[in-house]
PDB file of C-alpha atoms in Angstrom:
ATOM      1  CA  ILE A   1     -25.065 140.558  41.724  1.00 86.00           C
ATOM      2  CA  PHE A   2     -25.365 136.630  41.156  1.00 85.00           C
ATOM      3  CA  LEU A   3     -28.277 135.101  39.496  1.00 85.00           C
ATOM      4  CA  VAL A   4     -28.710 131.617  39.381  1.00 82.00           C
ATOM      5  CA  LEU A   5     -31.280 129.845  37.295  1.00 82.00           C
ATOM      6  CA  TYR A   6     -32.465 126.364  37.251  1.00 78.00           C
ATOM      7  CA  VAL A   7     -35.551 125.649  35.164  1.00 81.00           C
ATOM      8  CA  ASP A   8     -38.223 127.746  36.705  1.00 82.00           C
ATOM      9  CA  ASP A   9     -36.398 128.518  40.308  1.00 81.00           C
ATOM     10  CA  ILE A  10     -34.093 131.882  40.621  1.00 84.00           C
ATOM     11  CA  LEU A  11     -31.499 132.572  43.225  1.00 83.00           C
ATOM     12  CA  LEU A  12     -30.268 136.148  43.798  1.00 85.00           C
ATOM     13  CA  ALA A  13     -27.256 136.989  45.730  1.00 82.00           C
ATOM     14  CA  SER A  14     -25.491 140.213  46.036  1.00 84.00           C
ATOM     15  CA  ASN A  15     -23.416 142.442  48.734  1.00 84.00           C
ATOM     16  CA  ASN A  16     -25.562 145.215  47.535  1.00 89.00           C
ATOM     17  CA  ILE A  17     -28.973 144.819  49.273  1.00 88.00           C
ATOM     18  CA  ASP A  18     -30.295 147.949  47.187  1.00 93.00           C
ATOM     19  CA  LEU A  19     -29.135 146.352  43.820  1.00 93.00           C
ATOM     20  CA  LEU A  20     -30.572 142.958  44.850  1.00 90.00           C
ATOM     21  CA  HIS A  21     -34.172 144.651  45.841  1.00 90.00           C
ATOM     22  CA  GLU A  22     -34.020 146.533  42.550  1.00 93.00           C
ATOM     23  CA  THR A  23     -33.492 143.341  40.663  1.00 93.00           C
ATOM     24  CA  LYS A  24     -36.349 141.792  42.433  1.00 90.00           C
ATOM     25  CA  ARG A  25     -38.641 144.528  41.436  1.00 92.00           C
ATOM     26  CA  PHE A  26     -37.539 144.312  37.862  1.00 94.00           C
ATOM     27  CA  LEU A  27     -37.930 140.696  37.682  1.00 92.00           C
ATOM     28  CA  ALA A  28     -41.290 140.908  39.157  1.00 90.00           C
ATOM     29  CA  LYS A  29     -42.620 143.684  37.091  1.00 93.00           C
ATOM     30  CA  ASN A  30     -41.823 141.517  34.067  1.00 93.00           C
ATOM     31  CA  PHE A  31     -42.329 137.985  34.932  1.00 90.00           C
ATOM     32  CA  GLU A  32     -44.992 136.307  37.400  1.00 89.00           C
ATOM     33  CA  MET A  33     -43.067 135.585  40.620  1.00 87.00           C
ATOM     34  CA  LYS A  34     -43.326 134.122  43.828  1.00 84.00           C
ATOM     35  CA  ASN A  35     -40.725 135.145  46.420  1.00 80.00           C
ATOM     36  CA  LEU A  36     -40.050 131.955  48.797  1.00 79.00           C
ATOM     37  CA  GLY A  37     -37.853 134.232  51.329  1.00 76.00           C
ATOM     38  CA  ASN A  38     -34.214 134.194  52.195  1.00 76.00           C
ATOM     39  CA  ALA A  39     -32.218 130.990  51.473  1.00 72.00           C
ATOM     40  CA  GLY A  40     -29.727 130.374  54.271  1.00 77.00           C
ATOM     41  CA  THR A  41     -28.204 127.457  52.418  1.00 78.00           C
ATOM     42  CA  LEU A  42     -28.248 126.127  48.961  1.00 76.00           C
ATOM     43  CA  ARG A  43     -27.474 122.390  48.504  1.00 82.00           C
ATOM     44  CA  LEU A  44     -26.606 120.529  45.028  1.00 84.00           C
ATOM     45  CA  SER A  45     -26.606 116.971  45.430  1.00 89.00           C
ATOM     46  CA  GLN A  46     -26.445 114.070  42.559  1.00 91.00           C
ATOM     47  CA  LYS A  47     -27.319 111.163  45.126  1.00 92.00           C
ATOM     48  CA  GLY A  48     -30.177 109.804  43.225  1.00 93.00           C
ATOM     49  CA  TYR A  49     -28.140 110.080  40.162  1.00 93.00           C
ATOM     50  CA  ILE A  50     -25.234 108.419  41.243  1.00 92.00           C
ATOM     51  CA  GLU A  51     -27.179 105.570  42.826  1.00 93.00           C
ATOM     52  CA  LYS A  52     -28.991 104.953  39.173  1.00 94.00           C
ATOM     53  CA  VAL A  53     -25.503 104.979  37.402  1.00 92.00           C
ATOM     54  CA  LEU A  54     -24.282 102.258  40.122  1.00 91.00           C
ATOM     55  CA  LYS A  55     -27.336 100.366  39.486  1.00 92.00           C
ATOM     56  CA  ARG A  56     -27.031 100.370  35.647  1.00 92.00           C
ATOM     57  CA  TYR A  57     -23.654  98.946  35.478  1.00 87.00           C
ATOM     58  CA  GLY A  58     -24.514  96.600  38.293  1.00 87.00           C
ATOM     59  CA  MET A  59     -22.111  98.022  41.114  1.00 84.00           C
ATOM     60  CA  GLN A  60     -25.044  99.279  43.630  1.00 88.00           C
ATOM     61  CA  ASP A  61     -23.549  96.399  46.027  1.00 88.00           C
ATOM     62  CA  CYS A  62     -19.721  97.247  45.365  1.00 85.00           C
ATOM     63  CA  LYS A  63     -17.379  97.975  48.099  1.00 84.00           C
ATOM     64  CA  PRO A  64     -17.357 101.847  48.673  1.00 85.00           C
ATOM     65  CA  ASN A  65     -13.650 103.312  48.365  1.00 83.00           C
ATOM     66  CA  ASN A  66     -12.256 106.364  50.229  1.00 84.00           C
ATOM     67  CA  THR A  67     -10.170 107.685  47.262  1.00 81.00           C
ATOM     68  CA  PRO A  68     -10.962 107.682  43.520  1.00 80.00           C
ATOM     69  CA  VAL A  69      -7.426 106.306  42.572  1.00 77.00           C
ATOM     70  CA  ALA A  70      -5.279 104.375  45.148  1.00 76.00           C
ATOM     71  CA  LYS A  71      -1.869 105.925  46.151  1.00 78.00           C
ATOM     72  CA  GLY A  72       0.672 104.810  43.717  1.00 76.00           C
ATOM     73  CA  ASP A  73      -1.763 103.941  40.752  1.00 74.00           C
ATOM     74  CA  LYS A  74      -0.107 104.672  37.237  1.00 72.00           C
ATOM     75  CA  PHE A  75      -1.895 104.918  34.032  1.00 70.00           C
ATOM     76  CA  SER A  76      -0.249 104.185  30.758  1.00 68.00           C
ATOM     77  CA  LEU A  77      -0.940 103.083  27.203  1.00 64.00           C
ATOM     78  CA  VAL A  78       1.166 100.085  28.047  1.00 65.00           C
ATOM     79  CA  GLN A  79      -1.733  98.783  30.023  1.00 63.00           C
ATOM     80  CA  TRP A  80      -4.281  98.556  26.963  1.00 67.00           C
ATOM     81  CA  PRO A  81      -5.193  95.296  26.011  1.00 71.00           C
ATOM     82  CA  LYS A  82      -2.293  93.207  24.282  1.00 75.00           C
ATOM     83  CA  ASN A  83      -4.205  90.423  22.597  1.00 80.00           C
ATOM     84  CA  ASP A  84      -7.608  89.593  20.977  1.00 82.00           C
ATOM     85  CA  PHE A  85      -8.843  87.907  24.192  1.00 84.00           C
ATOM     86  CA  GLU A  86      -8.146  91.020  26.064  1.00 77.00           C
ATOM     87  CA  GLU A  87      -9.643  93.018  23.488  1.00 75.00           C
ATOM     88  CA  LYS A  88     -12.787  90.932  23.562  1.00 78.00           C
ATOM     89  CA  GLU A  89     -13.070  91.029  27.437  1.00 76.00           C
ATOM     90  CA  MET A  90     -12.914  94.862  27.075  1.00 73.00           C
ATOM     91  CA  GLN A  91     -15.866  94.967  24.612  1.00 73.00           C
ATOM     92  CA  LYS A  92     -18.195  93.197  27.460  1.00 76.00           C
ATOM     93  CA  ILE A  93     -17.881  96.409  29.516  1.00 73.00           C
ATOM     94  CA  PRO A  94     -19.797  99.538  28.505  1.00 80.00           C
ATOM     95  CA  TYR A  95     -16.541 101.817  29.567  1.00 77.00           C
ATOM     96  CA  ALA A  96     -17.442 104.869  27.425  1.00 79.00           C
ATOM     97  CA  SER A  97     -20.822 105.092  28.889  1.00 86.00           C
ATOM     98  CA  VAL A  98     -19.616 104.638  32.391  1.00 86.00           C
ATOM     99  CA  VAL A  99     -17.044 107.351  31.981  1.00 86.00           C
ATOM    100  CA  GLY A 100     -19.601 109.388  30.272  1.00 88.00           C
ATOM    101  CA  SER A 101     -21.914 108.867  33.236  1.00 91.00           C
ATOM    102  CA  LEU A 102     -18.978 109.935  35.562  1.00 89.00           C
ATOM    103  CA  MET A 103     -18.167 113.210  33.577  1.00 88.00           C
ATOM    104  CA  TYR A 104     -21.830 114.129  33.898  1.00 91.00           C
ATOM    105  CA  ALA A 105     -21.413 113.749  37.971  1.00 91.00           C
ATOM    106  CA  GLN A 106     -18.192 115.556  37.886  1.00 89.00           C
ATOM    107  CA  VAL A 107     -19.279 118.497  35.900  1.00 87.00           C
ATOM    108  CA  CYS A 108     -22.424 119.094  37.889  1.00 88.00           C
ATOM    109  CA  THR A 109     -21.685 118.397  41.603  1.00 89.00           C
ATOM    110  CA  HIS A 110     -18.416 116.216  41.943  1.00 90.00           C
ATOM    111  CA  PRO A 111     -15.220 118.367  41.508  1.00 88.00           C
ATOM    112  CA  ASP A 112     -13.523 115.775  43.662  1.00 87.00           C
ATOM    113  CA  ILE A 113     -13.289 113.223  40.653  1.00 87.00           C
ATOM    114  CA  VAL A 114     -12.300 115.937  37.819  1.00 84.00           C
ATOM    115  CA  TYR A 115      -8.408 114.576  37.867  1.00 80.00           C
ATOM    116  CA  VAL A 116      -9.683 110.827  37.390  1.00 82.00           C
ATOM    117  CA  THR A 117     -12.468 111.229  35.053  1.00 84.00           C
ATOM    118  CA  GLY A 118      -9.649 113.073  32.792  1.00 79.00           C
ATOM    119  CA  ILE A 119      -7.473 110.196  33.246  1.00 76.00           C
ATOM    120  CA  LEU A 120     -10.477 107.667  32.357  1.00 77.00           C
ATOM    121  CA  ASP A 121     -11.334 109.501  29.440  1.00 74.00           C
ATOM    122  CA  LYS A 122      -7.808 109.551  28.085  1.00 68.00           C
ATOM    123  CA  TYR A 123      -7.859 105.633  28.331  1.00 63.00           C
ATOM    124  CA  LEU A 124     -11.485 104.956  27.122  1.00 63.00           C
ATOM    125  CA  SER A 125     -10.167 101.561  25.752  1.00 49.00           C
ATOM    126  CA  ASN A 126      -8.721 100.190  28.966  1.00 44.00           C
ATOM    127  CA  PRO A 127     -11.323 100.649  32.116  1.00 45.00           C
ATOM    128  CA  ARG A 128     -10.092 100.402  35.481  1.00 41.00           C
ATOM    129  CA  LEU A 129     -13.512 100.183  37.958  1.00 38.00           C
ATOM    130  CA  ASP A 130     -13.286 102.224  40.911  1.00 45.00           C
ATOM    131  CA  HIS A 131     -15.798 102.263  43.785  1.00 55.00           C
ATOM    132  CA  TYR A 132     -15.556 105.639  44.883  1.00 62.00           C
ATOM    133  CA  LEU A 133     -18.610 107.307  44.022  1.00 65.00           C
ATOM    134  CA  LYS A 134     -20.294 104.814  46.088  1.00 72.00           C
ATOM    135  CA  ARG A 135     -18.978 106.136  49.088  1.00 74.00           C
ATOM    136  CA  THR A 136     -19.362 109.615  48.183  1.00 75.00           C
ATOM    137  CA  LYS A 137     -22.790 109.540  46.625  1.00 80.00           C
ATOM    138  CA  ASP A 138     -23.922 111.919  49.524  1.00 84.00           C
ATOM    139  CA  TYR A 139     -21.470 114.441  48.928  1.00 81.00           C
ATOM    140  CA  MET A 140     -22.926 117.927  47.630  1.00 83.00           C
ATOM    141  CA  LEU A 141     -21.936 121.302  46.876  1.00 84.00           C
ATOM    142  CA  ILE A 142     -23.299 123.577  49.800  1.00 85.00           C
ATOM    143  CA  TYR A 143     -23.393 127.229  49.498  1.00 86.00           C
ATOM    144  CA  ARG A 144     -24.240 129.563  52.812  1.00 85.00           C
ATOM    145  CA  ARG A 145     -25.340 133.090  53.353  1.00 83.00           C
ATOM    146  CA  LEU A 146     -22.285 135.182  53.912  1.00 82.00           C
ATOM    147  CA  ASP A 147     -22.016 138.772  55.038  1.00 81.00           C
ATOM    148  CA  GLN A 148     -19.450 139.212  52.215  1.00 83.00           C
ATOM    149  CA  LEU A 149     -19.430 137.597  48.860  1.00 82.00           C
ATOM    150  CA  GLU A 150     -15.701 136.682  47.934  1.00 87.00           C
ATOM    151  CA  ILE A 151     -14.276 134.393  45.414  1.00 90.00           C
ATOM    152  CA  ILE A 152     -11.380 132.367  46.464  1.00 92.00           C
ATOM    153  CA  GLY A 153      -9.278 130.069  44.132  1.00 92.00           C
ATOM    154  CA  TYR A 154      -6.753 127.198  44.553  1.00 91.00           C
ATOM    155  CA  THR A 155      -4.572 125.881  42.128  1.00 87.00           C
ATOM    156  CA  ASP A 156      -2.162 122.646  42.270  1.00 83.00           C
ATOM    157  CA  SER A 157      -0.182 120.647  39.823  1.00 78.00           C
ATOM    158  CA  ASN A 158       2.206 117.625  39.342  1.00 78.00           C
ATOM    159  CA  PHE A 159       5.239 117.541  37.643  1.00 70.00           C
ATOM    160  CA  ALA A 160       5.497 115.258  34.544  1.00 62.00           C
ATOM    161  CA  ARG A 161       3.103 112.726  35.824  1.00 60.00           C
ATOM    162  CA  CYS A 162       1.886 111.394  32.834  1.00 59.00           C
ATOM    163  CA  GLN A 163       3.820 108.016  32.078  1.00 61.00           C
ATOM    164  CA  ASP A 164       3.230 108.272  28.469  1.00 64.00           C
ATOM    165  CA  SER A 165       3.893 111.818  27.589  1.00 66.00           C
ATOM    166  CA  MET A 166       5.511 113.037  30.731  1.00 62.00           C
ATOM    167  CA  LYS A 167       3.243 116.207  30.675  1.00 73.00           C
ATOM    168  CA  SER A 168       2.151 117.680  34.082  1.00 76.00           C
ATOM    169  CA  THR A 169      -1.740 118.090  35.055  1.00 75.00           C
ATOM    170  CA  SER A 170      -2.731 121.474  36.689  1.00 82.00           C
ATOM    171  CA  SER A 171      -5.933 121.951  38.327  1.00 84.00           C
ATOM    172  CA  CYS A 172      -7.965 124.548  39.868  1.00 86.00           C
ATOM    173  CA  ILE A 173     -10.741 125.228  41.892  1.00 87.00           C
ATOM    174  CA  TYR A 174     -12.916 128.605  42.730  1.00 92.00           C
ATOM    175  CA  MET A 175     -15.186 128.841  45.568  1.00 89.00           C
ATOM    176  CA  LEU A 176     -18.195 131.349  46.597  1.00 89.00           C
ATOM    177  CA  ALA A 177     -19.989 131.514  49.707  1.00 87.00           C
ATOM    178  CA  GLY A 178     -18.366 128.571  50.844  1.00 87.00           C
ATOM    179  CA  GLY A 179     -19.076 126.407  47.977  1.00 87.00           C
ATOM    180  CA  VAL A 180     -17.338 125.354  44.631  1.00 87.00           C
ATOM    181  CA  ILE A 181     -18.471 127.283  41.672  1.00 88.00           C
ATOM    182  CA  SER A 182     -16.048 126.287  38.959  1.00 87.00           C
ATOM    183  CA  TRP A 183     -13.192 123.471  38.673  1.00 84.00           C
ATOM    184  CA  LYS A 184     -10.932 122.134  36.028  1.00 83.00           C
ATOM    185  CA  SER A 185      -8.094 119.878  35.535  1.00 77.00           C
ATOM    186  CA  ALA A 186      -6.183 119.560  32.352  1.00 76.00           C
ATOM    187  CA  LYS A 187      -2.858 118.768  30.842  1.00 72.00           C
TER     188      LYS A 187
END
């Protein structure tokens, strides 16, 4: 049985209908509950949060991008500010705060930016502004009722892609009921 809690809402899912009903009876016996019926679809969206982040950093009118990183982009420590002027220019940008906001979106509902937020976090003192979230703010995690609950996993990696350490990055993503439930990207 899967039990998902969010504040005062509970979602139960199971392949075993008897276990599902037994769990509902147990919860109803111990807590005040209201059954809102069967859920056919569950959607998790952060559109409002992303719009607030774009506005907070003056990017609400930015041109949306199709990808979080342009093909062929490379990131390296040699891109860091090289002199006092460049360092002062960097201080005008609340980069750490921007990256933190992106990481929150990535952790909650945007597995599509996990790789990029990992890169941006590494280079906190060297921002590169992208407008990918502007285009994908309507993306959401969607879970559908299925006859059989099955966890499906995918993995991928690159070989020695980091320009500084020559380390590889590995990623994995796991899905249940048609939606992503876990994701990670790490060196």
